[in-house]
């Protein structure tokens, strides 16, 4: 009710987390969907209808597919829900699969299961997460090239377990992003995790 979740995320990090002292920072929230809170020249940007940061709709794959309509391209592949969709699709295609997830009902497999299977060296889970890492890198590179932030902060339910991949995401982003901006930016995990939005709302109320 105070502000959009994206605005609260980045302000929570500005006040108590990884964006302290920053004038230019992006909080990339990867959970059920993908959204970004963007601090630019010391101010959170909002846009005409306060929809700035709806990054799940970033166009990162061709050709266009109707599956992108409800959630956007980036979310379809690399959100928490998207990772679940990708593993279920892969399991239906790999009829000879005998890995960690073989004993589960396909319709019940989630991104949580993908991360658990990855830890055990499952090849299909690794394939799905490698695709997500590539797309997280591409999307983050686009944001860095557009906004030249000091930091890109990864949070939300997926980061969490995906925080281990941040160095790989940065290396992927370096292939795609504006070179000077990529050299100067820091990719890091949220320092306040699930409290970012709550802290951001409190910060706005206190102000």
Coordinates of C-alpha atoms in Angstrom, one line a residue:
X1 CA 0.0 0.0 0.0
X2 CA 2.9 2.3 0.6
X3 CA 4.8 1.6 -2.7
X4 CA 5.5 -1.1 -5.2
X5 CA 7.4 -4.1 -4.0
X6 CA 10.2 -3.2 -6.4
X7 CA 10.7 0.3 -4.9
X8 CA 10.6 -1.2 -1.4
X9 CA 13.2 -3.8 -2.3
X10 CA 15.8 -1.3 -3.4
X11 CA 15.1 1.1 -0.6
X12 CA 15.4 -1.7 2.0
X13 CA 18.9 -2.4 0.6
X14 CA 19.7 1.4 0.5
X15 CA 18.8 1.7 4.2
X16 CA 20.0 -1.5 5.7
X17 CA 21.6 -3.7 3.0
X18 CA 24.0 -4.0 0.1
X19 CA 23.1 -0.6 -1.5
X20 CA 24.2 1.5 1.5
X21 CA 26.1 4.5 0.1
X22 CA 25.0 3.9 -3.5
X23 CA 23.4 6.5 -5.8
X24 CA 22.9 4.0 -8.6
X25 CA 21.9 0.4 -7.8
X26 CA 19.5 -2.2 -9.0
X27 CA 17.7 -4.8 -6.9
X28 CA 16.8 -7.8 -9.0
X29 CA 14.1 -9.8 -7.4
X30 CA 13.9 -13.4 -8.7
X31 CA 11.1 -15.4 -7.1
X32 CA 7.8 -16.4 -8.6
X33 CA 8.5 -13.7 -11.2
X34 CA 11.4 -11.3 -12.0
X35 CA 11.3 -7.6 -11.1
X36 CA 13.8 -4.8 -10.5
X37 CA 13.9 -1.9 -8.2
X38 CA 16.1 0.8 -9.8
X39 CA 17.9 3.6 -8.0
X40 CA 19.3 6.2 -10.5
X41 CA 21.2 9.3 -9.4
X42 CA 20.0 8.9 -5.9
X43 CA 16.3 8.5 -6.8
X44 CA 14.1 5.5 -7.3
X45 CA 12.6 5.7 -10.8
X46 CA 8.9 4.9 -11.4
X47 CA 7.8 5.6 -15.0
X48 CA 4.4 6.8 -16.3
X49 CA 2.4 4.1 -14.5
X50 CA 4.9 3.0 -11.8
X51 CA 5.7 -0.1 -13.9
X52 CA 9.4 0.5 -14.2
X53 CA 11.3 -2.7 -13.4
X54 CA 8.8 -5.2 -14.9
X55 CA 11.9 -7.0 -16.1
X56 CA 10.2 -10.4 -16.5
X57 CA 9.1 -9.1 -19.9
X58 CA 12.6 -8.5 -21.2
X59 CA 12.9 -10.1 -24.6
X60 CA 15.9 -12.4 -24.4
X61 CA 15.0 -15.3 -26.8
X62 CA 13.8 -15.6 -30.3
X63 CA 11.5 -16.4 -31.9
X64 CA 8.5 -15.1 -30.0
X65 CA 6.3 -17.7 -28.3
X66 CA 2.8 -17.4 -27.1
X67 CA 3.9 -18.9 -23.8
X68 CA 5.4 -15.6 -23.0
X69 CA 2.1 -13.8 -22.9
X70 CA 1.1 -14.2 -19.2
X71 CA 4.6 -13.7 -17.7
X72 CA 7.1 -12.4 -20.2
X73 CA 10.1 -14.1 -21.8
X74 CA 12.7 -13.8 -19.0
X75 CA 10.2 -15.0 -16.3
X76 CA 9.2 -17.9 -18.5
X77 CA 12.8 -19.3 -18.4
X78 CA 14.5 -18.0 -15.3
X79 CA 12.0 -17.1 -12.5
X80 CA 11.3 -19.7 -9.8
X81 CA 8.1 -20.6 -11.7
X82 CA 10.0 -20.6 -14.9
X83 CA 12.7 -23.0 -13.7
X84 CA 9.9 -25.3 -12.6
X85 CA 8.3 -25.1 -16.1
X86 CA 11.6 -25.8 -17.8
X87 CA 12.4 -28.9 -15.7
X88 CA 8.9 -30.3 -16.2
X89 CA 9.2 -29.8 -20.0
X90 CA 12.6 -31.4 -20.0
X91 CA 11.4 -34.4 -18.0
X92 CA 8.5 -35.0 -20.5
X93 CA 11.0 -34.9 -23.4
X94 CA 13.7 -37.1 -21.8
X95 CA 11.8 -40.5 -21.7
X96 CA 15.0 -42.4 -20.8
X97 CA 15.8 -40.1 -17.8
X98 CA 16.9 -42.0 -14.7
X99 CA 18.2 -39.2 -12.6
X100 CA 17.4 -37.8 -9.1
X101 CA 14.0 -36.6 -10.1
X102 CA 12.8 -39.8 -11.8
X103 CA 10.7 -40.9 -8.9
X104 CA 8.6 -37.7 -8.6
X105 CA 5.4 -37.0 -10.5
X106 CA 6.3 -34.5 -13.2
X107 CA 3.5 -32.1 -12.5
X108 CA 4.8 -31.8 -8.9
X109 CA 8.4 -31.0 -9.6
X110 CA 9.4 -27.4 -8.6
X111 CA 12.4 -25.2 -8.8
X112 CA 13.2 -26.3 -5.2
X113 CA 13.6 -29.8 -6.5
X114 CA 15.8 -28.6 -9.3
X115 CA 18.3 -27.0 -6.8
X116 CA 18.2 -30.1 -4.7
X117 CA 18.9 -32.3 -7.7
X118 CA 21.7 -30.0 -8.9
X119 CA 23.5 -30.5 -5.6
X120 CA 23.5 -34.2 -6.3
X121 CA 25.0 -33.7 -9.8
X122 CA 21.8 -34.4 -11.7
X123 CA 22.4 -33.7 -15.4
X124 CA 18.9 -32.5 -16.3
X125 CA 18.8 -30.1 -13.3
X126 CA 22.2 -28.8 -14.3
X127 CA 21.1 -28.2 -17.8
X128 CA 18.0 -26.2 -16.7
X129 CA 20.1 -24.1 -14.2
X130 CA 22.8 -23.5 -16.8
X131 CA 20.2 -22.0 -19.0
X132 CA 18.9 -19.8 -16.2
X133 CA 22.4 -18.6 -15.4
X134 CA 22.9 -17.6 -19.0
X135 CA 19.7 -15.7 -19.0
X136 CA 20.3 -14.1 -15.7
X137 CA 23.6 -12.9 -17.1
X138 CA 22.0 -11.6 -20.3
X139 CA 19.2 -9.7 -18.5
X140 CA 21.6 -8.2 -15.9
X141 CA 24.0 -7.1 -18.7
X142 CA 21.1 -5.3 -20.3
X143 CA 20.3 -3.5 -17.1
X144 CA 23.9 -2.6 -16.5
X145 CA 24.3 -1.2 -20.1
X146 CA 21.1 0.8 -19.7
X147 CA 21.6 2.2 -16.2
X148 CA 25.3 2.0 -15.3
X149 CA 24.8 1.0 -11.7
X150 CA 27.4 0.7 -9.0
X151 CA 25.7 -2.6 -7.8
X152 CA 23.3 -5.2 -9.1
X153 CA 21.8 -6.9 -6.0
X154 CA 20.2 -10.3 -6.4
X155 CA 17.4 -11.2 -4.0
X156 CA 14.0 -13.0 -3.9
X157 CA 13.3 -16.6 -3.1
X158 CA 15.5 -18.0 -5.8
X159 CA 18.6 -16.1 -4.5
X160 CA 18.6 -18.1 -1.8
X161 CA 20.0 -21.1 -3.4
X162 CA 21.1 -19.4 -6.6
X163 CA 23.4 -17.0 -4.8
X164 CA 26.2 -19.6 -5.4
X165 CA 25.9 -18.7 -9.1
X166 CA 26.5 -15.0 -8.9
X167 CA 30.2 -15.1 -10.0
X168 CA 29.1 -17.2 -13.0
X169 CA 26.2 -14.8 -13.7
X170 CA 28.7 -11.9 -13.7
X171 CA 31.0 -13.7 -16.1
X172 CA 28.1 -14.3 -18.4
X173 CA 27.0 -10.7 -18.2
X174 CA 30.5 -9.5 -19.1
X175 CA 30.1 -11.2 -22.5
X176 CA 27.0 -9.0 -23.3
X177 CA 27.3 -5.8 -21.2
X178 CA 28.9 -2.4 -22.0
X179 CA 32.5 -3.1 -21.1
X180 CA 33.3 -0.1 -18.9
X181 CA 30.0 -0.4 -17.0
X182 CA 30.6 -4.1 -16.5
X183 CA 34.1 -3.5 -15.2
X184 CA 32.9 -1.0 -12.6
X185 CA 29.7 -2.8 -11.4
X186 CA 29.5 -5.2 -8.4
X187 CA 27.1 -8.2 -8.5
X188 CA 26.2 -9.4 -5.0
X189 CA 23.5 -11.1 -3.0
X190 CA 21.0 -9.2 -0.9
X191 CA 22.2 -8.5 2.6
X192 CA 18.7 -8.4 4.1
X193 CA 17.1 -11.2 2.0
X194 CA 13.4 -11.7 2.8
X195 CA 13.3 -8.4 4.8
X196 CA 14.2 -6.1 1.9
X197 CA 10.6 -5.1 1.1
X198 CA 9.5 -4.7 4.7
X199 CA 12.6 -2.5 5.5
X200 CA 11.9 -0.4 2.4
X201 CA 8.3 0.2 3.4
X202 CA 9.4 1.1 6.9
X203 CA 12.0 3.5 5.5
X204 CA 9.4 5.2 3.4
X205 CA 7.0 5.5 6.3
X206 CA 9.7 6.9 8.6
X207 CA 10.6 9.5 6.0

